[in-house]
CSV table of C-alpha atoms in Angstrom, one decimal:
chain,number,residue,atom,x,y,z
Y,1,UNK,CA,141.5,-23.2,155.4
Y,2,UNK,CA,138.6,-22.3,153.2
Y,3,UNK,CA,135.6,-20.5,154.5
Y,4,UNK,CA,132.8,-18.6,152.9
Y,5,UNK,CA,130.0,-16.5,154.6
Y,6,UNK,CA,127.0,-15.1,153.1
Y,7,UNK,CA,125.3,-11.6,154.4
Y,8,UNK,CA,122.9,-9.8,153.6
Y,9,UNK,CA,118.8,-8.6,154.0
Y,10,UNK,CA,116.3,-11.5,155.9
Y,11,UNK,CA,113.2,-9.6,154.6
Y,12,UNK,CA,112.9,-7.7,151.6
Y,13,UNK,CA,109.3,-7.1,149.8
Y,14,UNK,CA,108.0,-7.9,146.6
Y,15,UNK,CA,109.5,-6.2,143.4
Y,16,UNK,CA,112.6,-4.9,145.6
Y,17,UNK,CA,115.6,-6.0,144.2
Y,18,UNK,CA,118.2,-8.3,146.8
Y,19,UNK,CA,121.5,-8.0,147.1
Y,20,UNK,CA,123.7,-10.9,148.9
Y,21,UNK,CA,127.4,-10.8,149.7
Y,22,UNK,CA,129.5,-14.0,149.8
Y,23,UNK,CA,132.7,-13.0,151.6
Y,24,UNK,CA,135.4,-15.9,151.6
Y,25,UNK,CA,138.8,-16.8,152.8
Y,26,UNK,CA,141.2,-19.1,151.6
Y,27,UNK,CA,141.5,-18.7,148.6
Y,28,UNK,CA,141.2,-15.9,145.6
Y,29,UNK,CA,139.4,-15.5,142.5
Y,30,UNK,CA,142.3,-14.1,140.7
Y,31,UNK,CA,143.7,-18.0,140.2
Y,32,UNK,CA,143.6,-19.5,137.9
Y,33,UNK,CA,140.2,-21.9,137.8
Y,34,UNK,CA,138.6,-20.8,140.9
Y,35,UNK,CA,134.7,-20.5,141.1
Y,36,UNK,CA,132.3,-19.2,143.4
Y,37,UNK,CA,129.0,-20.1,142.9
Y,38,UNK,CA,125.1,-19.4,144.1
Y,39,UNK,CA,123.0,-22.2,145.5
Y,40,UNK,CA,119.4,-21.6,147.2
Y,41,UNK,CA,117.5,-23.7,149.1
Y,42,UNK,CA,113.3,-22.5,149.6
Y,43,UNK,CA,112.4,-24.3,153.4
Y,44,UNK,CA,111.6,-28.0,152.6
Y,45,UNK,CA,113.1,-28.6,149.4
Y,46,UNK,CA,115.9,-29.0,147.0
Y,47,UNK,CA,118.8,-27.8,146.4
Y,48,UNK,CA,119.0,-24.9,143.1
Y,49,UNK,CA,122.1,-23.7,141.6
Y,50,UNK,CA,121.5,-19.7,140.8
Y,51,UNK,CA,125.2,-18.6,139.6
Y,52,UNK,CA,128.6,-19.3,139.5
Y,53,UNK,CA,131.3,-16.8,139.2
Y,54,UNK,CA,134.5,-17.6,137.9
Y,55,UNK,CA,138.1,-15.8,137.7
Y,56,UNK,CA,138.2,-15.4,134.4
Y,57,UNK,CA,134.6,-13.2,134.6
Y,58,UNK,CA,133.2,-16.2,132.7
Y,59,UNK,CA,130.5,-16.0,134.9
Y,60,UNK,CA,127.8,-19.0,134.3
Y,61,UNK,CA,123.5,-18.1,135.1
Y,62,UNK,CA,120.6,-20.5,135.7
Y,63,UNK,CA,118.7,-19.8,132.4
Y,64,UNK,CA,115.4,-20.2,134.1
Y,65,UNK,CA,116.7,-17.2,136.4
Y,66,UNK,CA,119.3,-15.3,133.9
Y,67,UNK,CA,117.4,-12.1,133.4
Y,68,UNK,CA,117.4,-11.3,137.2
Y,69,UNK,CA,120.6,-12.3,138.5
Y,70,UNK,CA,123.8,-10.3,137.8
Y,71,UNK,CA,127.3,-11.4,139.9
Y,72,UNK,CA,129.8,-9.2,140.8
Y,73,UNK,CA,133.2,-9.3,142.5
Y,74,UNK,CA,135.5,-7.2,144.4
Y,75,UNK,CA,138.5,-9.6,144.3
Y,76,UNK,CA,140.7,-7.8,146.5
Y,77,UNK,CA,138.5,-7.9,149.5
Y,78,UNK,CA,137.3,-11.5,148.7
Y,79,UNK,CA,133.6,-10.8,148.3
Y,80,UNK,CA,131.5,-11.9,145.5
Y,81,UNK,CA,127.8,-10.3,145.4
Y,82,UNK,CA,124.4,-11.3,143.9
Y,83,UNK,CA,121.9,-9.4,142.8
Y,84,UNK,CA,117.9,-10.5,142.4
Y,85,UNK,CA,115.5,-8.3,140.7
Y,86,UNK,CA,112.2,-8.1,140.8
Y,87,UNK,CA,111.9,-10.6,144.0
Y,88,UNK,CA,108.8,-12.1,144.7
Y,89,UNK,CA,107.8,-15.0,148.0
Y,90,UNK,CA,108.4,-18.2,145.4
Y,91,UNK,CA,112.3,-16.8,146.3
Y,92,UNK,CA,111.8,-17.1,149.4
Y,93,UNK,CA,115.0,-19.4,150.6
Y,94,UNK,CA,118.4,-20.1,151.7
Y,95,UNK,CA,120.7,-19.0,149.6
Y,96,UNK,CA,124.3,-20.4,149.7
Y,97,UNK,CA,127.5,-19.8,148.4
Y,98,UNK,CA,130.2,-22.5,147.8
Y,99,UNK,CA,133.5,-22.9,146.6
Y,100,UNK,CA,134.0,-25.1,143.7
Y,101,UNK,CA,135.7,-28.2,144.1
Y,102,UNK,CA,139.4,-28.9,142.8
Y,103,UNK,CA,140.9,-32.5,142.4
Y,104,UNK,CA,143.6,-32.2,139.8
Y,105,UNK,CA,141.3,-30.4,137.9
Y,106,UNK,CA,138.4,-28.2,138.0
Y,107,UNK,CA,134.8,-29.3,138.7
Y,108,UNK,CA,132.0,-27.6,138.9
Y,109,UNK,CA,130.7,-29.5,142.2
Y,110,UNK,CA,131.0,-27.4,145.6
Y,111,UNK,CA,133.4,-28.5,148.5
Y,112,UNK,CA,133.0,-25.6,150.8
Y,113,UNK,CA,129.6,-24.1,151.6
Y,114,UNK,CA,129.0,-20.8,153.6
Y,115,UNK,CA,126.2,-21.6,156.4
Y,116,UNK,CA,123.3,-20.6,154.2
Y,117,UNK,CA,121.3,-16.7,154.6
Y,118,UNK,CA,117.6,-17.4,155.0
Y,119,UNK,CA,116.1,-14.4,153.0
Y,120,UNK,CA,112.3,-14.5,153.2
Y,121,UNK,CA,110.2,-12.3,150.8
Y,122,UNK,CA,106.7,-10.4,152.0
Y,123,UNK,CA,104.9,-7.3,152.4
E,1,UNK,CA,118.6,-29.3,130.9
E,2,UNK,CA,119.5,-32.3,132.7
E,3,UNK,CA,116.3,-33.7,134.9
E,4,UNK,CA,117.8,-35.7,138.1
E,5,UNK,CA,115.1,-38.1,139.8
E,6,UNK,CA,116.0,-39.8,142.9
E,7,UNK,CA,114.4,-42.4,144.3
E,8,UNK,CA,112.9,-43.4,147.0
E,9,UNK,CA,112.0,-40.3,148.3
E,10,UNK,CA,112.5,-41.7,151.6
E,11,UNK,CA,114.6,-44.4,153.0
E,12,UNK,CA,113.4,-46.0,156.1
E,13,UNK,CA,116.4,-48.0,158.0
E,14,UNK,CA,118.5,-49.3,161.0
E,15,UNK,CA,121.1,-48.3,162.4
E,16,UNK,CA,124.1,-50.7,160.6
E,17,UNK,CA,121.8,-51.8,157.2
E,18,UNK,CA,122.7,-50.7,154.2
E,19,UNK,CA,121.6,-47.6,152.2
E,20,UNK,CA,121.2,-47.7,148.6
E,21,UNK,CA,119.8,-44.7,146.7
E,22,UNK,CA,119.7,-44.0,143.1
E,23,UNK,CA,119.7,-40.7,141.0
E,24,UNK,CA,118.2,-41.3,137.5
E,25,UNK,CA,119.2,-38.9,134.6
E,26,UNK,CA,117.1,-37.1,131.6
E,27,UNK,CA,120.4,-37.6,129.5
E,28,UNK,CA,123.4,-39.5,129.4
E,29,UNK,CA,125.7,-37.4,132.3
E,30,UNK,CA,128.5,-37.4,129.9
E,31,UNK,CA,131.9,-38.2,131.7
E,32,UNK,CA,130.0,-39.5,134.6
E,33,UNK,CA,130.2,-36.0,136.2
E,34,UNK,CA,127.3,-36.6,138.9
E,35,UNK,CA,128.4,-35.7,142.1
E,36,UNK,CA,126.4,-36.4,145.9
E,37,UNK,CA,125.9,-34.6,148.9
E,38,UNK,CA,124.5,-34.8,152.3
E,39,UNK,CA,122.5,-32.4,154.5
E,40,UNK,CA,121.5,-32.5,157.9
E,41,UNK,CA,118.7,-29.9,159.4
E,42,UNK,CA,119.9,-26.8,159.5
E,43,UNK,CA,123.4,-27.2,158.0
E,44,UNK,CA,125.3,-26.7,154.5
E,45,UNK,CA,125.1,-29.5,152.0
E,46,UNK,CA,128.9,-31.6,152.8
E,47,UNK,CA,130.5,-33.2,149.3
E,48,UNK,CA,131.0,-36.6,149.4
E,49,UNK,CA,131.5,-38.1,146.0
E,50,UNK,CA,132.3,-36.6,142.8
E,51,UNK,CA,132.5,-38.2,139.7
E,52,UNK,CA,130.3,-40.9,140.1
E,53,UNK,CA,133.1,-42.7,142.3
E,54,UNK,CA,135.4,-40.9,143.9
E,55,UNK,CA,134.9,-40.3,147.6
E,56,UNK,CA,135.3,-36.2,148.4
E,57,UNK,CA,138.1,-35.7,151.1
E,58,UNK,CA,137.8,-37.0,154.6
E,59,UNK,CA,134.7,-39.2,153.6
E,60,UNK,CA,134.1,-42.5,155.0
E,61,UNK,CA,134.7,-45.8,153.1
E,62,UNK,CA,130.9,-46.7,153.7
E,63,UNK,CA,130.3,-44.5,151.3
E,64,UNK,CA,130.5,-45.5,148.1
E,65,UNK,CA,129.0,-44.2,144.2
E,66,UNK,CA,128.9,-46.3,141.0
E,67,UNK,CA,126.7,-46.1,138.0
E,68,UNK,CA,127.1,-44.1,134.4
E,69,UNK,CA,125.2,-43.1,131.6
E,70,UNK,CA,121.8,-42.1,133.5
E,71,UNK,CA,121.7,-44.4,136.0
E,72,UNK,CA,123.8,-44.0,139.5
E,73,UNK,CA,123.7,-44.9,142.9
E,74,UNK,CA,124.6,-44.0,146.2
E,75,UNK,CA,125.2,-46.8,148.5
E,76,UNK,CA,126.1,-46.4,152.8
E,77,UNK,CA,127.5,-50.0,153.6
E,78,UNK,CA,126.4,-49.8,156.9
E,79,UNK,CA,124.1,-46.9,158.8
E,80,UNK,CA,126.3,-45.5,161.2
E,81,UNK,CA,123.5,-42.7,163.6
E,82,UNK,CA,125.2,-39.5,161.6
E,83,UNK,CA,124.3,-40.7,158.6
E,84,UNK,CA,120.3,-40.0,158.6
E,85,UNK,CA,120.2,-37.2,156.7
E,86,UNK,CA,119.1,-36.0,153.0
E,87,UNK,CA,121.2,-36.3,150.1
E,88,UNK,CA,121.0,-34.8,146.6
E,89,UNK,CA,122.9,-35.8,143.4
E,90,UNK,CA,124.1,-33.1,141.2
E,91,UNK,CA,125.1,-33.5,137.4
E,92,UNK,CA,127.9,-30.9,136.6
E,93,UNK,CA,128.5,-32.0,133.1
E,94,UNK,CA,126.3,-29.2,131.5
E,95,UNK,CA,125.1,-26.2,132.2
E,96,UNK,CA,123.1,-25.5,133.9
E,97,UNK,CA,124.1,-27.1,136.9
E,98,UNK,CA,121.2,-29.2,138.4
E,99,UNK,CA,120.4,-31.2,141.5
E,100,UNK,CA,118.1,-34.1,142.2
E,101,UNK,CA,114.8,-33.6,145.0
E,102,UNK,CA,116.6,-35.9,147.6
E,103,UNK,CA,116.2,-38.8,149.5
E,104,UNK,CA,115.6,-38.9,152.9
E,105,UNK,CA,117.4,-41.7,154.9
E,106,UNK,CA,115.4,-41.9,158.1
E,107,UNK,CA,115.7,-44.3,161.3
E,108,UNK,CA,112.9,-46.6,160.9
């Protein structure tokens, strides 16, 4: 059974940087294929893929975001984190993290989602 | 980048009529890797087809996906009350990753 569960600040203030931890079961990143990636959400609207992190360290950025976002991994406890410089309110969101899918093969489409961390961002 | 437009933005409907929504793409979606997803208020996006066709595990037959190139559709045979909810298409053929803005399927 595949679960994922993000954690991490609800408020941080402009500039600060953020920091979000996607623990999971289930699975492990050291196999061979395996992906985590980032997804956010701002209240109202759609869907955003941030980052995806990958077992081979392959790790794939949004270009629109690259220069903030870094992912790291601790594969033996299961966790994958995310870090966002220089936040500011237009990141305000949910931000999800999701296992990506496998049907024979790889895909990068997301089967398992954590339930979402609303992080808001204001002074 | 690969632009995703859905249309309508909103779906007004009856219990038991059929859905049908489209996702419209910037570029060809090469290998037909366009994927859709619901969301209800307050939960995780669910996976229900992948590759343009292929139902996601434990999904409904009233679901179905068709379409290629830049043109695809999601059609719900017949509105069952669970199904009112937002869904987004996602291209996953290049990087990076992007998603439509949704359609809402609403009870009219």
């Amino acid at each position: 059974q595949i679960t994922l569960k993000e954690s991490g600040p609800t408020l941080v203030k402009p500039t600060q940087t953020l920091t979000l931890t996607c623990t999971f079961s289930g699975f492990s990143l050291n196999t061979g294929g395996v992906g985590v990636g980032w997804i956010r959400q701002p209240p109202g609207k759609a869907l955003e893929w941030l980052a995806t992190a990958y077992w081979d360290d392959d790790d794939r950025y949004s270009p629109s975001l690259k220069t903030r976002l870094t992912i790291t991994k601790d594969t033996s406890k299961n966790q994958v984190f995310l870090t966002m410089t220089n936040m500011d309110p237009v990141d305000t969101a949910t931000y999800y993290c999701a296992h990506r899918f496998v049907s024979g093969a790889w895909y990068n489409v997301f089967d398992f989602w954590g339930q979402g961390s609303l992080v808001t961002v204001s002074s | 980048e690969i632009v995703l437009t859905q249309s309508p933005a909103t779906l007004s409907l009856s219990a038991g009529e059929r859905a049908i929504l489209s996702c419209g793409a910037s570029q060809r979606v090469s290998s037909n890797f366009l994927a859709w997803y619901q969301q209800k208020p307050g939960l995780a996006p669910r996976l229900l087809i992948y590759g343009a066709s292929n139902r996601a595990t434990g999904i409904p037959e009233r679901f179905s996906g068709s379409g290629s190139g830049t043109d695809f559709t999601l059609t719900i045979r017949r509105l069952e009350p669970e199904d009112f909810a937002v869904y987004y298409c996602q291209q996953y053929a290049s990087s990076p990753l992007t998603f439509g803005g949704g359609t809402k399927v609403e009870i009219k």
